[in-house]
Structure formats: structure tokens, C-alpha cells
């Protein structure tokens, strides 16, 4: 199953080569990581990176870095984030695509993306990439609210007013994307209310197909 998807992705990337969209030979494994704000996506992505050799690309982190870089889109992105709104896909897809092109890795966790149908369609049209599966963090709002208010990362959007807006955007725009992938049998749902360690125990099972590749990396690094 995983192999079939990887082949499909490779073929799609190859088709796009004449547009210079992606390097010709890159065989990519892409997993979309979705779930409400504060459900623990970033926390678990770090663990997956350490254990399975993926590169973590958080769309939110890339957008915040774009603001800091002094980009011409910076003010627009900042205003959207403060309002909990979804930044136009053109901007976000470009940032994700650039990060994938600059990476030497072929395994990516794309976290917090696609947030709406426009994100999903734009990524597919521009890169031709289909995700292998969707890692979905299921968490009630009450728990997410508690976590966000304790996050303490100085984020402009971790306040009750913006969080309320982000929850609404998640239900109205992001959940339909999860349902779309669910109808294709691609969603792997995780109970995100458990402890960080227990959540990761469940995630590990889904990443079993990638264990072999991690061992190869370890053996390689000894030589
Ligand atoms: P997301 O990326 O989905 O918005 P984060 O990974 O940033 O969420 O987690 C939000 C906050 O909740 C962080 O402060 C994090 O340490 C905490 N957190 C993450 N997972 C858990 C968990 N399973 N139990 C309790 N707190 C958690
Ligand atoms: O995923 P994260 O919580 O870091 O996202 C923070 C904010 O970044 C979102 O509320 C949204 O304003 C913006 N964002 C976006 N499009 C994405 C991901 C994040 O506009 N695909
Ligand atoms: Mg996050």
C-alpha cells in the first residue's frame, strides 16, 4: 500500500519536471499532519523526526519565519495570523515547495497543511504530490484551549479571542479537508488527549514502514 502511493507520487513529480517545479529524480514521501490548534502536532512531529528521519515542515512556522524575514507579504501574513485566518495558498504553497526543494531529504511531515480546500487543491496542482496518508490528531476543544493558553511561546494568536476564531476556522474549513481524505481511506486518526508519550506509542505503529530506512541511515553513518 505505502509502496504504491510512493510510486504514484514519483510519477506525478516526474510529470511536472518540465515546469521546473521539482527536481526530476526526487521520490518523495509526504505525510500531512492535521488536527485542531494545540492538538499536539508540532510536539509529535519532533518525535517522528528523531525516530524516523523525516523533515518537519510546519506551515505556521514557515509563515512566521516569512514575517520575520521582512518579506513584502509579512504584514499581510501577520494580520491573517492575528485573526486566525488562512493565508492565501499561493504564499503558503510557495514556502512549502521551496523548503522541500532545498532539503536533501525525501520524507516530509507537512504540519498544519492543507488547512482548507484551496490549500489542498493548490498544493496538488503545483507539486503534483499526493500524500501517503493524513496523520489526524483528534482532540476536544476544551483540552486544546487549555494547552494553547499554557503554551507560552509568545505567539500573537494564543489568546482566547483568536483561539475562538481558530477553532471556528478549523471546524468550518479544515475538517472538510480531513473528511475528503477520509473518504479516500487516507486518514489515520490518533487519540491526542493521552500523554505525549502514549500518543507517540500509537503514532509509532503507523510509521513502521519507515523503520527500515532509519536503520539504513544509522548503519550508513557508522561507515
Ligand atoms: P499544535 O502544533 O498542534 O498546535 P503543539 O505541539 O504546539 O500543538 O502543542 C500545544 C501545547 O500543548 C504545547 O505547549 C505542548 O507542550 C502541549 N502538548 C502537546 N501534546 C500534549 C499532550 N499529549 N498532553 C499534554 N500537553 C501536550
Ligand atoms: O499551525 P499553526 O497553529 O502554527 O498556524 C498558525 C496560523 O498560521 C494559523 O492560525 C493561520 O493563521 C496560519 N496558517 C495558514 N495556513 C496554513 C497554516 C497556518 O494560514 N496552512
Ligand atoms: Mg504547531
PDB file of C-alpha atoms and ligand atoms in Angstrom:
ATOM      1  CA  UNK A   1       0.000   0.000   0.000  1.00  0.00           C
ATOM      2  CA  UNK A   2       2.684   2.511   1.074  1.00  0.00           C
ATOM      3  CA  UNK A   3       4.843   1.453  -1.882  1.00  0.00           C
ATOM      4  CA  UNK A   4       2.011   2.007  -4.335  1.00  0.00           C
ATOM      5  CA  UNK A   5       1.489   5.517  -3.041  1.00  0.00           C
ATOM      6  CA  UNK A   6       5.201   6.293  -3.240  1.00  0.00           C
ATOM      7  CA  UNK A   7       5.213   5.238  -6.874  1.00  0.00           C
ATOM      8  CA  UNK A   8       2.210   7.382  -7.640  1.00  0.00           C
ATOM      9  CA  UNK A   9       3.945  10.368  -6.103  1.00  0.00           C
ATOM     10  CA  UNK A  10       7.125   9.780  -8.050  1.00  0.00           C
ATOM     11  CA  UNK A  11       5.226   9.564 -11.292  1.00  0.00           C
ATOM     12  CA  UNK A  12       3.393  12.774 -10.561  1.00  0.00           C
ATOM     13  CA  UNK A  13       6.604  14.601  -9.757  1.00  0.00           C
ATOM     14  CA  UNK A  14       8.198  13.333 -12.936  1.00  0.00           C
ATOM     15  CA  UNK A  15       5.307  14.680 -14.970  1.00  0.00           C
ATOM     16  CA  UNK A  16       5.948  18.118 -13.564  1.00  0.00           C
ATOM     17  CA  UNK A  17       9.671  18.135 -14.348  1.00  0.00           C
ATOM     18  CA  UNK A  18       9.374  20.318 -17.470  1.00  0.00           C
ATOM     19  CA  UNK A  19       7.889  23.108 -15.386  1.00  0.00           C
ATOM     20  CA  UNK A  20      10.940  23.038 -13.153  1.00  0.00           C
ATOM     21  CA  UNK A  21       8.571  22.516 -10.252  1.00  0.00           C
ATOM     22  CA  UNK A  22      10.514  19.731  -8.594  1.00  0.00           C
ATOM     23  CA  UNK A  23      13.862  18.113  -9.310  1.00  0.00           C
ATOM     24  CA  UNK A  24      13.434  15.258 -11.771  1.00  0.00           C
ATOM     25  CA  UNK A  25      14.553  12.265  -9.720  1.00  0.00           C
ATOM     26  CA  UNK A  26      13.246  13.141  -6.297  1.00  0.00           C
ATOM     27  CA  UNK A  27      10.996  10.386  -4.910  1.00  0.00           C
ATOM     28  CA  UNK A  28       9.023  11.981  -2.127  1.00  0.00           C
ATOM     29  CA  UNK A  29       7.111  10.606   0.821  1.00  0.00           C
ATOM     30  CA  UNK A  30       4.713  13.248   2.089  1.00  0.00           C
ATOM     31  CA  UNK A  31       2.517  12.914   5.163  1.00  0.00           C
ATOM     32  CA  UNK A  32       0.094  15.686   6.049  1.00  0.00           C
ATOM     33  CA  UNK A  33      -0.276  16.247   9.808  1.00  0.00           C
ATOM     34  CA  UNK A  34      -3.648  17.749  10.712  1.00  0.00           C
ATOM     35  CA  UNK A  35      -5.631  18.435  13.882  1.00  0.00           C
ATOM     36  CA  UNK A  36      -7.002  21.415  15.741  1.00  0.00           C
ATOM     37  CA  UNK A  37      -4.812  24.192  17.148  1.00  0.00           C
ATOM     38  CA  UNK A  38      -2.997  22.855  20.216  1.00  0.00           C
ATOM     39  CA  UNK A  39      -3.754  19.194  19.498  1.00  0.00           C
ATOM     40  CA  UNK A  40      -0.015  18.398  19.680  1.00  0.00           C
ATOM     41  CA  UNK A  41       1.041  18.257  16.022  1.00  0.00           C
ATOM     42  CA  UNK A  42       4.363  20.050  16.453  1.00  0.00           C
ATOM     43  CA  UNK A  43       5.214  18.098  19.610  1.00  0.00           C
ATOM     44  CA  UNK A  44       4.724  14.730  17.931  1.00  0.00           C
ATOM     45  CA  UNK A  45       6.383  15.798  14.670  1.00  0.00           C
ATOM     46  CA  UNK A  46       9.599  16.393  16.624  1.00  0.00           C
ATOM     47  CA  UNK A  47       9.458  12.822  17.909  1.00  0.00           C
ATOM     48  CA  UNK A  48       8.780  11.433  14.431  1.00  0.00           C
ATOM     49  CA  UNK A  49      11.783  13.380  13.095  1.00  0.00           C
ATOM     50  CA  UNK A  50      14.049  11.909  15.805  1.00  0.00           C
ATOM     51  CA  UNK A  51      12.832   8.351  15.326  1.00  0.00           C
ATOM     52  CA  UNK A  52      12.060   8.029  11.644  1.00  0.00           C
ATOM     53  CA  UNK A  53      14.268  10.542   9.843  1.00  0.00           C
ATOM     54  CA  UNK A  54      11.567  12.795   8.428  1.00  0.00           C
ATOM     55  CA  UNK A  55      11.941  16.513   7.813  1.00  0.00           C
ATOM     56  CA  UNK A  56       9.280  18.522   9.629  1.00  0.00           C
ATOM     57  CA  UNK A  57       7.747  21.419   7.714  1.00  0.00           C
ATOM     58  CA  UNK A  58       5.193  23.354   9.752  1.00  0.00           C
ATOM     59  CA  UNK A  59       3.212  25.717   7.515  1.00  0.00           C
ATOM     60  CA  UNK A  60       2.626  28.010  10.502  1.00  0.00           C
ATOM     61  CA  UNK A  61       6.355  28.097  11.328  1.00  0.00           C
ATOM     62  CA  UNK A  62       7.218  28.883   7.700  1.00  0.00           C
ATOM     63  CA  UNK A  63       4.682  31.731   7.668  1.00  0.00           C
ATOM     64  CA  UNK A  64       6.055  33.136  10.954  1.00  0.00           C
ATOM     65  CA  UNK A  65       9.605  32.944   9.544  1.00  0.00           C
ATOM     66  CA  UNK A  66       8.400  34.796   6.447  1.00  0.00           C
ATOM     67  CA  UNK A  67       7.103  37.632   8.663  1.00  0.00           C
ATOM     68  CA  UNK A  68      10.458  37.811  10.484  1.00  0.00           C
ATOM     69  CA  UNK A  69      12.419  37.835   7.222  1.00  0.00           C
ATOM     70  CA  UNK A  70      10.884  41.205   6.327  1.00  0.00           C
ATOM     71  CA  UNK A  71       9.153  39.820   3.227  1.00  0.00           C
ATOM     72  CA  UNK A  72       6.744  42.077   1.317  1.00  0.00           C
ATOM     73  CA  UNK A  73       3.957  39.699   2.396  1.00  0.00           C
ATOM     74  CA  UNK A  74       4.936  39.969   6.056  1.00  0.00           C
ATOM     75  CA  UNK A  75       2.288  42.446   7.174  1.00  0.00           C
ATOM     76  CA  UNK A  76      -0.499  40.610   5.361  1.00  0.00           C
ATOM     77  CA  UNK A  77       0.564  37.260   6.891  1.00  0.00           C
ATOM     78  CA  UNK A  78       0.819  38.753  10.375  1.00  0.00           C
ATOM     79  CA  UNK A  79      -2.653  40.255  10.133  1.00  0.00           C
ATOM     80  CA  UNK A  80      -4.121  36.953   8.961  1.00  0.00           C
ATOM     81  CA  UNK A  81      -2.449  35.024  11.800  1.00  0.00           C
ATOM     82  CA  UNK A  82      -3.698  37.539  14.393  1.00  0.00           C
ATOM     83  CA  UNK A  83      -7.218  36.989  13.058  1.00  0.00           C
ATOM     84  CA  UNK A  84      -6.812  33.198  12.844  1.00  0.00           C
ATOM     85  CA  UNK A  85      -7.488  33.347   9.096  1.00  0.00           C
ATOM     86  CA  UNK A  86      -5.935  31.137   6.453  1.00  0.00           C
ATOM     87  CA  UNK A  87      -3.238  32.822   4.365  1.00  0.00           C
ATOM     88  CA  UNK A  88      -3.746  32.590   0.563  1.00  0.00           C
ATOM     89  CA  UNK A  89      -2.452  29.257  -0.709  1.00  0.00           C
ATOM     90  CA  UNK A  90      -0.173  30.870  -3.261  1.00  0.00           C
ATOM     91  CA  UNK A  91       2.019  32.162  -0.428  1.00  0.00           C
ATOM     92  CA  UNK A  92       1.997  29.005   1.716  1.00  0.00           C
ATOM     93  CA  UNK A  93       2.471  26.517  -1.117  1.00  0.00           C
ATOM     94  CA  UNK A  94       5.469  28.504  -2.399  1.00  0.00           C
ATOM     95  CA  UNK A  95       7.082  28.378   1.048  1.00  0.00           C
ATOM     96  CA  UNK A  96       6.480  24.632   1.378  1.00  0.00           C
ATOM     97  CA  UNK A  97       7.733  23.938  -2.125  1.00  0.00           C
ATOM     98  CA  UNK A  98      10.895  25.966  -1.564  1.00  0.00           C
ATOM     99  CA  UNK A  99      11.591  24.167   1.722  1.00  0.00           C
ATOM    100  CA  UNK A 100      11.173  20.762   0.052  1.00  0.00           C
ATOM    101  CA  UNK A 101      13.407  21.724  -2.853  1.00  0.00           C
ATOM    102  CA  UNK A 102      16.122  22.995  -0.518  1.00  0.00           C
ATOM    103  CA  UNK A 103      16.047  19.827   1.583  1.00  0.00           C
ATOM    104  CA  UNK A 104      18.078  16.761   0.705  1.00  0.00           C
ATOM    105  CA  UNK A 105      15.554  14.568   2.475  1.00  0.00           C
ATOM    106  CA  UNK A 106      12.838  12.684   0.625  1.00  0.00           C
ATOM    107  CA  UNK A 107      10.490  12.244   3.615  1.00  0.00           C
ATOM    108  CA  UNK A 108       8.387  15.177   4.777  1.00  0.00           C
ATOM    109  CA  UNK A 109       5.867  15.771   7.530  1.00  0.00           C
ATOM    110  CA  UNK A 110       3.799  18.725   6.375  1.00  0.00           C
ATOM    111  CA  UNK A 111       2.208  20.035   9.563  1.00  0.00           C
ATOM    112  CA  UNK A 112      -0.840  22.318   9.678  1.00  0.00           C
ATOM    113  CA  UNK A 113      -1.462  21.977   5.968  1.00  0.00           C
ATOM    114  CA  UNK A 114      -3.760  21.750   3.995  1.00  0.00           C
ATOM    115  CA  UNK A 115      -5.967  23.946   6.196  1.00  0.00           C
ATOM    116  CA  UNK A 116      -8.740  24.324   3.618  1.00  0.00           C
ATOM    117  CA  UNK A 117      -9.847  23.077   0.228  1.00  0.00           C
ATOM    118  CA  UNK A 118      -7.944  25.872  -1.519  1.00  0.00           C
ATOM    119  CA  UNK A 119      -4.687  24.803   0.225  1.00  0.00           C
ATOM    120  CA  UNK A 120      -5.280  21.199  -0.775  1.00  0.00           C
ATOM    121  CA  UNK A 121      -6.018  21.883  -4.436  1.00  0.00           C
ATOM    122  CA  UNK A 122      -3.178  24.410  -4.826  1.00  0.00           C
ATOM    123  CA  UNK A 123      -0.569  22.033  -3.401  1.00  0.00           C
ATOM    124  CA  UNK A 124      -1.757  19.206  -5.609  1.00  0.00           C
ATOM    125  CA  UNK A 125      -1.843  21.371  -8.736  1.00  0.00           C
ATOM    126  CA  UNK A 126       1.552  22.965  -8.172  1.00  0.00           C
ATOM    127  CA  UNK A 127       3.558  19.967  -6.975  1.00  0.00           C
ATOM    128  CA  UNK A 128       1.546  17.005  -8.299  1.00  0.00           C
ATOM    129  CA  UNK A 129       2.212  15.319  -4.955  1.00  0.00           C
ATOM    130  CA  UNK A 130      -0.342  13.086  -3.223  1.00  0.00           C
ATOM    131  CA  UNK A 131       0.175  12.476   0.497  1.00  0.00           C
ATOM    132  CA  UNK A 132       0.830   8.903   1.588  1.00  0.00           C
ATOM    133  CA  UNK A 133      -1.556   9.376   4.489  1.00  0.00           C
ATOM    134  CA  UNK A 134      -3.028  12.007   6.793  1.00  0.00           C
ATOM    135  CA  UNK A 135      -2.000  11.833  10.446  1.00  0.00           C
ATOM    136  CA  UNK A 136      -5.006  13.307  12.232  1.00  0.00           C
ATOM    137  CA  UNK A 137      -4.966  14.371  15.885  1.00  0.00           C
ATOM    138  CA  UNK A 138      -8.387  14.070  17.452  1.00  0.00           C
ATOM    139  CA  UNK A 139      -8.732  16.366  20.467  1.00  0.00           C
ATOM    140  CA  UNK A 140     -11.679  18.184  22.107  1.00  0.00           C
ATOM    141  CA  UNK A 141     -11.655  21.998  22.121  1.00  0.00           C
ATOM    142  CA  UNK A 142     -11.590  22.130  25.908  1.00  0.00           C
ATOM    143  CA  UNK A 143      -8.246  20.285  26.023  1.00  0.00           C
ATOM    144  CA  UNK A 144      -6.810  22.296  23.103  1.00  0.00           C
ATOM    145  CA  UNK A 145      -7.801  25.578  24.767  1.00  0.00           C
ATOM    146  CA  UNK A 146      -6.036  24.568  27.969  1.00  0.00           C
ATOM    147  CA  UNK A 147      -2.870  23.615  26.076  1.00  0.00           C
ATOM    148  CA  UNK A 148      -2.807  26.769  23.946  1.00  0.00           C
ATOM    149  CA  UNK A 149      -3.208  29.056  26.944  1.00  0.00           C
ATOM    150  CA  UNK A 150      -0.264  27.271  28.609  1.00  0.00           C
ATOM    151  CA  UNK A 151       1.946  27.126  25.514  1.00  0.00           C
ATOM    152  CA  UNK A 152       3.968  30.235  26.437  1.00  0.00           C
ATOM    153  CA  UNK A 153       5.758  30.687  23.143  1.00  0.00           C
ATOM    154  CA  UNK A 154       4.839  34.365  22.876  1.00  0.00           C
ATOM    155  CA  UNK A 155       2.507  33.740  19.932  1.00  0.00           C
ATOM    156  CA  UNK A 156       0.197  36.593  18.906  1.00  0.00           C
ATOM    157  CA  UNK A 157      -2.611  34.093  18.303  1.00  0.00           C
ATOM    158  CA  UNK A 158      -2.552  32.179  21.607  1.00  0.00           C
ATOM    159  CA  UNK A 159      -5.212  34.327  23.293  1.00  0.00           C
ATOM    160  CA  UNK A 160      -8.846  33.445  23.964  1.00  0.00           C
ATOM    161  CA  UNK A 161     -10.221  35.809  21.296  1.00  0.00           C
ATOM    162  CA  UNK A 162      -8.045  34.475  18.467  1.00  0.00           C
ATOM    163  CA  UNK A 163      -8.278  30.890  19.667  1.00  0.00           C
ATOM    164  CA  UNK A 164     -12.092  31.080  19.388  1.00  0.00           C
ATOM    165  CA  UNK A 165     -11.708  32.220  15.768  1.00  0.00           C
ATOM    166  CA  UNK A 166      -9.133  29.485  15.041  1.00  0.00           C
ATOM    167  CA  UNK A 167     -11.485  26.813  16.393  1.00  0.00           C
ATOM    168  CA  UNK A 168     -14.242  28.059  14.085  1.00  0.00           C
ATOM    169  CA  UNK A 169     -11.930  28.094  11.046  1.00  0.00           C
ATOM    170  CA  UNK A 170     -10.790  24.587  11.943  1.00  0.00           C
ATOM    171  CA  UNK A 171     -14.347  23.193  12.033  1.00  0.00           C
ATOM    172  CA  UNK A 172     -15.596  25.090   9.004  1.00  0.00           C
ATOM    173  CA  UNK A 173     -12.576  24.904   6.677  1.00  0.00           C
ATOM    174  CA  UNK A 174     -10.069  22.295   7.871  1.00  0.00           C
ATOM    175  CA  UNK A 175     -12.309  19.411   8.949  1.00  0.00           C
ATOM    176  CA  UNK A 176     -13.885  19.193   5.465  1.00  0.00           C
ATOM    177  CA  UNK A 177     -10.375  18.512   4.092  1.00  0.00           C
ATOM    178  CA  UNK A 178      -9.915  15.728   6.667  1.00  0.00           C
ATOM    179  CA  UNK A 179     -13.296  14.301   5.611  1.00  0.00           C
ATOM    180  CA  UNK A 180     -12.260  14.474   1.962  1.00  0.00           C
ATOM    181  CA  UNK A 181      -9.169  12.365   2.660  1.00  0.00           C
ATOM    182  CA  UNK A 182     -11.169  10.079   4.939  1.00  0.00           C
ATOM    183  CA  UNK A 183     -13.482   9.281   2.026  1.00  0.00           C
ATOM    184  CA  UNK A 184     -10.343   8.123   0.186  1.00  0.00           C
ATOM    185  CA  UNK A 185      -9.305   5.921   3.132  1.00  0.00           C
ATOM    186  CA  UNK A 186      -6.215   8.034   3.826  1.00  0.00           C
ATOM    187  CA  UNK A 187      -6.854   9.290   7.370  1.00  0.00           C
ATOM    188  CA  UNK A 188      -5.024   7.724  10.334  1.00  0.00           C
ATOM    189  CA  UNK A 189      -6.797   9.076  13.428  1.00  0.00           C
ATOM    190  CA  UNK A 190      -4.923   9.384  16.708  1.00  0.00           C
ATOM    191  CA  UNK A 191      -6.391   9.987  20.170  1.00  0.00           C
ATOM    192  CA  UNK A 192      -4.478  13.172  21.042  1.00  0.00           C
ATOM    193  CA  UNK A 193      -5.803  13.543  24.596  1.00  0.00           C
ATOM    194  CA  UNK A 194      -3.389  10.985  26.027  1.00  0.00           C
ATOM    195  CA  UNK A 195       0.039  11.871  27.401  1.00  0.00           C
ATOM    196  CA  UNK A 196       2.740  12.915  24.906  1.00  0.00           C
ATOM    197  CA  UNK A 197       4.429   9.519  25.365  1.00  0.00           C
ATOM    198  CA  UNK A 198       1.240   7.493  24.867  1.00  0.00           C
ATOM    199  CA  UNK A 199       0.277   9.466  21.780  1.00  0.00           C
ATOM    200  CA  UNK A 200       3.684   8.710  20.319  1.00  0.00           C
ATOM    201  CA  UNK A 201       3.333   4.979  21.066  1.00  0.00           C
ATOM    202  CA  UNK A 202       0.278   4.947  18.785  1.00  0.00           C
ATOM    203  CA  UNK A 203       1.967   7.028  16.109  1.00  0.00           C
ATOM    204  CA  UNK A 204       4.978   4.695  16.038  1.00  0.00           C
ATOM    205  CA  UNK A 205       2.796   1.855  14.765  1.00  0.00           C
ATOM    206  CA  UNK A 206       1.836   3.907  11.720  1.00  0.00           C
ATOM    207  CA  UNK A 207       5.445   4.661  10.887  1.00  0.00           C
ATOM    208  CA  UNK A 208       6.576   1.033  10.951  1.00  0.00           C
ATOM    209  CA  UNK A 209       7.092   1.048   7.141  1.00  0.00           C
ATOM    210  CA  UNK A 210       9.813   3.676   7.631  1.00  0.00           C
ATOM    211  CA  UNK A 211      11.849   1.788  10.258  1.00  0.00           C
ATOM    212  CA  UNK A 212      13.998   0.011   7.686  1.00  0.00           C
ATOM    213  CA  UNK A 213      15.068   3.290   6.133  1.00  0.00           C
ATOM    214  CA  UNK A 214      16.047   4.683   9.531  1.00  0.00           C
ATOM    215  CA  UNK A 215      18.267   1.648  10.222  1.00  0.00           C
ATOM    216  CA  UNK A 216      19.970   2.160   6.879  1.00  0.00           C
ATOM    217  CA  UNK A 217      20.745   5.747   7.815  1.00  0.00           C
ATOM    218  CA  UNK A 218      22.231   4.609  11.140  1.00  0.00           C
ATOM    219  CA  UNK A 219      24.398   1.925   9.525  1.00  0.00           C
ATOM    220  CA  UNK A 220      25.463   4.410   6.873  1.00  0.00           C
ATOM    221  CA  UNK A 221      26.562   6.949   9.446  1.00  0.00           C
ATOM    222  CA  UNK A 222      28.900   4.368  11.081  1.00  0.00           C
ATOM    223  CA  UNK A 223      30.876   3.873   7.887  1.00  0.00           C
TER     224      UNK A 223
HETATM  225  P1  LIG B   1      -0.014  22.157  17.669  1.00  0.00           P
HETATM  226  O1  LIG B   1       1.271  22.150  16.878  1.00  0.00           O
HETATM  227  O2  LIG B   1      -0.966  21.091  17.235  1.00  0.00           O
HETATM  228  O3  LIG B   1      -0.681  23.489  17.704  1.00  0.00           O
HETATM  229  P2  LIG B   1       1.745  21.834  19.981  1.00  0.00           P
HETATM  230  O4  LIG B   1       2.541  20.618  19.659  1.00  0.00           O
HETATM  231  O5  LIG B   1       2.415  23.161  19.842  1.00  0.00           O
HETATM  232  O6  LIG B   1       0.333  21.813  19.177  1.00  0.00           O
HETATM  233  O7  LIG B   1       1.224  21.642  21.468  1.00  0.00           O
HETATM  234  C1  LIG B   1       0.491  22.680  22.126  1.00  0.00           C
HETATM  235  C2  LIG B   1       0.877  22.709  23.610  1.00  0.00           C
HETATM  236  O8  LIG B   1       0.383  21.520  24.233  1.00  0.00           O
HETATM  237  C3  LIG B   1       2.376  22.730  23.853  1.00  0.00           C
HETATM  238  O9  LIG B   1       2.639  23.551  24.978  1.00  0.00           O
HETATM  239  C4  LIG B   1       2.719  21.273  24.141  1.00  0.00           C
HETATM  240  O10 LIG B   1       3.842  21.125  25.012  1.00  0.00           O
HETATM  241  C5  LIG B   1       1.451  20.759  24.786  1.00  0.00           C
HETATM  242  N1  LIG B   1       1.158  19.356  24.480  1.00  0.00           N
HETATM  243  C6  LIG B   1       1.376  18.718  23.303  1.00  0.00           C
HETATM  244  N2  LIG B   1       0.968  17.440  23.374  1.00  0.00           N
HETATM  245  C7  LIG B   1       0.460  17.249  24.610  1.00  0.00           C
HETATM  246  C8  LIG B   1      -0.120  16.124  25.306  1.00  0.00           C
HETATM  247  N3  LIG B   1      -0.276  14.941  24.707  1.00  0.00           N
HETATM  248  N4  LIG B   1      -0.528  16.301  26.580  1.00  0.00           N
HETATM  249  C9  LIG B   1      -0.402  17.499  27.191  1.00  0.00           C
HETATM  250  N5  LIG B   1       0.153  18.600  26.618  1.00  0.00           N
HETATM  251  C10 LIG B   1       0.578  18.482  25.339  1.00  0.00           C
HETATM  252  O1  LIG B   2      -0.340  25.597  12.575  1.00  0.00           O
HETATM  253  P1  LIG B   2      -0.187  26.852  13.371  1.00  0.00           P
HETATM  254  O2  LIG B   2      -1.031  26.851  14.625  1.00  0.00           O
HETATM  255  O3  LIG B   2       1.246  27.213  13.640  1.00  0.00           O
HETATM  256  O4  LIG B   2      -0.788  28.012  12.459  1.00  0.00           O
HETATM  257  C1  LIG B   2      -0.869  29.342  12.946  1.00  0.00           C
HETATM  258  C2  LIG B   2      -1.591  30.212  11.949  1.00  0.00           C
HETATM  259  O5  LIG B   2      -0.868  30.275  10.712  1.00  0.00           O
HETATM  260  C3  LIG B   2      -2.993  29.762  11.542  1.00  0.00           C
HETATM  261  O6  LIG B   2      -3.981  30.082  12.514  1.00  0.00           O
HETATM  262  C4  LIG B   2      -3.164  30.559  10.247  1.00  0.00           C
HETATM  263  O7  LIG B   2      -3.442  31.923  10.506  1.00  0.00           O
HETATM  264  C5  LIG B   2      -1.765  30.447   9.630  1.00  0.00           C
HETATM  265  N1  LIG B   2      -1.695  29.289   8.723  1.00  0.00           N
HETATM  266  C6  LIG B   2      -2.250  29.437   7.462  1.00  0.00           C
HETATM  267  N2  LIG B   2      -2.228  28.399   6.581  1.00  0.00           N
HETATM  268  C7  LIG B   2      -1.702  27.213   6.938  1.00  0.00           C
HETATM  269  C8  LIG B   2      -1.129  27.047   8.221  1.00  0.00           C
HETATM  270  C9  LIG B   2      -1.160  28.114   9.099  1.00  0.00           C
HETATM  271  O8  LIG B   2      -2.754  30.497   7.124  1.00  0.00           O
HETATM  272  N3  LIG B   2      -1.739  26.197   6.068  1.00  0.00           N
HETATM  273 MG1  LIG B   3       2.131  23.691  15.683  1.00  0.00          MG
END
